[in-house]
Amino acid sequence: MVRTITSLHNPIVKNLVKLRQRRTRDRQHLMLIDGTRALRLALHNAFPVTAIYFAEDVAHTHADLLQRARVTGVALQEVSAAVFHKIGYGDNPDGVLGVASQPRAELTALPAREPPLYVVTEGLEKPGNLGAILRSADAAGVTGLIVCDSQTDLWNPNVIRASQGTFCTVPIAIASAPEVLDWLRQRHIQILVATPAARQGYTEIDLRLPSALVVGAEHAGVSPIWHSECPIRIPMAGQIDSLNVAQATAILLFEAVRQRSK
């Protein structure tokens, strides 16, 4: 480990701040991982963490995490409290910040598992929703999350933080809607599109079959390319016609879990 970084003008510090911007992340093919919980999962799942920066006053508290990172070849860098205040992300940083390479996120890299269960998100705008969907996808044991035409960057630090580390436990692919539709059809996977306009309830579908659950942005729903697929809805007893997209995804996923557990 090299000398503690104390200067706010250090080039490394400046670059870490720039990595909050999508343009910089994509240009350098890097991402930020905020917090010990996410970093522990990342190390456990052999996620490509390249460096960890930690405040000097938390070195003892997180000694086990830092030791595990050290033995796996991750570069460790101590920084002053003032420097971490500048590079730390979120409202309550715990003094540890990781940098990782952005992994491959291609359809061809998704695992083969029978019967598959995919979540397809299209056009999502809020990082918190995408992060929450990752948590539900992990809990439900999905085969993969496929992100289509997202308005938010999958590697946005807010997505990473909201996912509570599940960005590295759920297989992920990024592709356009036409690519995904063609990929699913080639594999004979039933495509179920969540929409308030559907007549068929989600519990009426056999989710034990190879399935892909498609959810769209809350204000616009899914694009017309999905309209020829099977529409499903969550019955609403009140005066609103839809739920938050992350909530709706969790409900659909755990109906699949319920059916497949029988």
XYZ file of C-alpha atoms in Angstrom:
262
model
C 0.000 0.000 0.000
C 1.375 3.413 -0.926
C 1.394 6.625 1.086
C -1.928 8.058 2.306
C -3.516 10.510 -0.114
C -4.201 13.782 1.672
C -4.511 16.298 -1.144
C -7.900 17.107 -2.641
C -6.059 18.058 -5.828
C -4.469 14.649 -6.313
C -5.195 13.405 -9.892
C -6.568 10.123 -8.532
C -9.039 12.016 -6.348
C -10.123 14.175 -9.265
C -10.667 11.104 -11.446
C -12.728 9.336 -8.783
C -15.027 12.346 -8.652
C -15.277 12.329 -12.463
C -16.303 8.657 -12.394
C -19.680 9.790 -11.083
C -20.334 10.922 -14.657
C -21.466 8.366 -17.211
C -19.222 9.756 -19.935
C -16.113 9.187 -17.838
C -17.222 5.735 -16.705
C -17.911 4.596 -20.246
C -14.698 6.069 -21.609
C -12.607 4.328 -18.952
C -14.838 1.222 -18.767
C -14.950 1.617 -14.990
C -17.593 1.896 -12.259
C -17.794 2.859 -8.586
C -18.864 0.488 -5.808
C -19.881 2.328 -2.670
C -19.847 0.645 0.714
C -18.636 -2.482 2.442
C -21.760 -4.591 1.898
C -21.565 -4.263 -1.877
C -17.797 -4.738 -1.897
C -18.021 -7.932 0.158
C -20.479 -9.382 -2.350
C -18.327 -8.205 -5.237
C -15.225 -9.905 -3.841
C -17.186 -13.057 -2.971
C -18.486 -13.275 -6.554
C -15.104 -12.539 -8.168
C -16.385 -9.273 -9.620
C -13.532 -7.375 -11.337
C -12.711 -4.957 -8.500
C -9.429 -3.233 -9.294
C -8.943 -0.838 -6.353
C -10.394 0.095 -2.978
C -10.018 3.521 -1.385
C -10.673 3.791 2.322
C -10.623 6.522 4.933
C -7.753 6.217 7.386
C -10.106 6.193 10.380
C -11.962 3.039 9.216
C -8.981 0.827 8.392
C -9.304 -1.113 11.643
C -13.107 -1.416 11.417
C -12.953 -2.968 7.951
C -9.657 -4.816 8.340
C -11.152 -8.167 7.291
C -12.569 -6.725 4.068
C -9.305 -5.006 3.230
C -7.322 -8.170 3.920
C -9.587 -10.214 1.676
C -9.182 -7.623 -1.070
C -5.413 -7.629 -0.622
C -5.055 -11.388 -1.029
C -7.142 -11.316 -4.214
C -4.843 -8.734 -5.770
C -6.995 -5.622 -5.349
C -4.974 -2.421 -4.965
C -5.591 -0.695 -1.618
C -5.232 3.029 -1.072
C -5.691 4.864 2.205
C -6.958 8.446 2.036
C -7.512 11.159 4.615
C -10.963 11.825 6.041
C -11.163 15.038 4.024
C -10.324 13.249 0.800
C -12.882 10.517 1.449
C -15.492 13.156 2.139
C -14.846 14.364 -1.406
C -14.807 10.992 -3.150
C -17.434 9.209 -1.027
C -20.814 8.648 -2.594
C -24.262 8.737 -1.027
C -25.652 10.302 2.120
C -23.997 7.973 4.627
C -20.724 6.662 3.205
C -19.010 4.102 5.416
C -15.500 5.083 4.448
C -14.859 2.520 1.708
C -15.124 3.048 -2.049
C -14.291 0.508 -4.727
C -13.447 0.857 -8.395
C -14.180 -2.004 -10.785
C -14.078 -2.731 -14.465
C -17.445 -2.719 -16.174
C -18.177 -6.389 -16.910
C -19.479 -7.853 -20.129
C -23.226 -7.443 -20.303
C -24.160 -9.326 -23.466
C -27.050 -11.632 -24.195
C -24.633 -14.373 -25.240
C -23.024 -14.251 -21.779
C -26.251 -15.078 -19.919
C -26.175 -18.523 -18.293
C -28.140 -21.480 -19.634
C -30.591 -22.668 -17.005
C -33.829 -24.639 -17.318
C -36.500 -23.483 -17.139
C -35.206 -19.935 -17.547
C -36.834 -16.922 -15.931
C -35.793 -13.510 -17.225
C -36.733 -9.983 -16.288
C -36.671 -7.503 -19.150
C -36.756 -3.805 -18.294
C -37.351 -1.225 -20.995
C -36.827 2.516 -20.816
C -36.450 2.774 -17.038
C -35.509 6.252 -15.891
C -34.895 6.066 -12.145
C -31.711 4.428 -10.843
C -33.454 3.456 -7.612
C -36.021 1.381 -9.493
C -33.365 -0.489 -11.447
C -31.420 -1.158 -8.256
C -34.546 -2.404 -6.457
C -35.381 -4.697 -9.385
C -31.895 -6.184 -9.131
C -32.543 -6.972 -5.457
C -35.835 -8.704 -6.295
C -34.219 -10.560 -9.188
C -31.518 -11.878 -6.877
C -34.049 -12.929 -4.243
C -36.173 -14.732 -6.846
C -33.180 -16.487 -8.400
C -33.774 -15.229 -11.918
C -31.704 -16.513 -14.817
C -30.897 -12.986 -15.893
C -31.902 -9.331 -16.011
C -32.000 -7.839 -19.497
C -31.890 -4.047 -19.687
C -33.352 -2.496 -22.856
C -33.055 1.108 -23.985
C -32.593 2.327 -20.417
C -32.715 6.030 -19.690
C -30.418 5.443 -16.736
C -26.945 3.946 -16.870
C -26.794 0.455 -15.376
C -23.448 1.315 -13.773
C -24.728 4.569 -12.283
C -23.534 4.712 -8.638
C -27.155 5.205 -7.554
C -28.134 1.921 -9.241
C -25.189 0.176 -7.609
C -26.055 1.590 -4.191
C -29.779 0.763 -4.488
C -28.988 -2.785 -5.585
C -27.251 -3.501 -2.256
C -24.587 -5.456 -4.100
C -26.864 -7.560 -6.292
C -25.411 -5.977 -9.439
C -22.750 -8.688 -9.080
C -25.025 -11.606 -8.154
C -27.568 -11.347 -10.982
C -26.472 -12.140 -14.568
C -27.083 -8.966 -16.607
C -27.325 -8.184 -20.298
C -27.795 -4.872 -22.091
C -29.365 -4.834 -25.552
C -31.939 -3.079 -27.714
C -35.572 -4.160 -27.584
C -35.522 -5.674 -31.111
C -32.411 -7.688 -30.252
C -33.974 -8.983 -27.045
C -37.291 -9.852 -28.679
C -35.530 -11.825 -31.406
C -33.262 -13.537 -28.841
C -36.216 -14.626 -26.690
C -38.249 -15.858 -29.647
C -35.365 -17.946 -30.940
C -35.274 -19.711 -27.582
C -39.056 -20.275 -27.492
C -39.487 -18.324 -24.277
C -42.983 -17.066 -23.485
C -42.911 -13.281 -23.331
C -45.224 -11.748 -20.736
C -45.681 -7.995 -20.874
C -46.926 -6.171 -17.799
C -49.518 -3.554 -18.713
C -52.618 -2.135 -16.983
C -54.561 -2.604 -20.247
C -54.263 -6.411 -20.152
C -57.311 -8.556 -19.456
C -55.445 -11.601 -18.186
C -54.198 -11.591 -14.610
C -50.634 -12.588 -13.845
C -51.739 -15.540 -11.706
C -53.532 -17.081 -14.695
C -50.272 -17.671 -16.561
C -48.175 -20.826 -16.231
C -44.892 -19.339 -15.062
C -43.313 -22.760 -14.719
C -42.634 -22.525 -18.446
C -39.553 -20.725 -19.794
C -40.593 -17.109 -19.267
C -39.538 -13.501 -19.676
C -41.339 -10.794 -17.703
C -41.252 -7.449 -19.487
C -41.781 -4.193 -17.580
C -41.572 -0.639 -18.851
C -41.250 2.902 -17.595
C -44.069 3.952 -15.284
C -45.253 6.932 -17.343
C -45.009 5.361 -20.804
C -45.125 1.603 -20.335
C -43.522 -0.656 -22.902
C -42.899 0.314 -26.527
C -45.114 -0.982 -29.382
C -42.592 -3.677 -30.295
C -43.894 -5.729 -27.363
C -47.604 -5.272 -28.110
C -47.910 -8.546 -30.037
C -46.739 -10.541 -27.018
C -48.863 -11.825 -24.122
C -50.114 -8.945 -21.933
C -50.644 -9.528 -18.208
C -51.798 -7.295 -15.399
C -51.780 -7.046 -11.643
C -55.391 -6.496 -10.479
C -55.857 -3.094 -8.842
C -58.641 -2.613 -6.270
C -58.138 1.114 -5.727
C -58.373 4.201 -7.905
C -54.895 4.053 -9.456
C -54.130 1.755 -12.372
C -50.519 0.808 -11.759
C -47.778 0.245 -9.201
C -44.208 1.413 -8.969
C -42.276 -0.633 -11.540
C -39.974 -2.180 -8.950
C -42.939 -3.226 -6.790
C -44.770 -4.676 -9.769
C -41.690 -6.626 -10.846
C -41.308 -8.124 -7.383
C -44.957 -9.263 -7.365
C -44.607 -10.915 -10.768
C -41.332 -12.599 -9.873
C -42.579 -14.102 -6.672
C -45.650 -15.496 -8.378
C -43.172 -17.347 -10.585
C -41.289 -18.480 -7.473
C -44.557 -19.674 -5.904
C -45.580 -21.661 -8.958
C -42.154 -23.183 -9.474
C -41.875 -24.247 -5.840
C -44.807 -26.631 -6.192
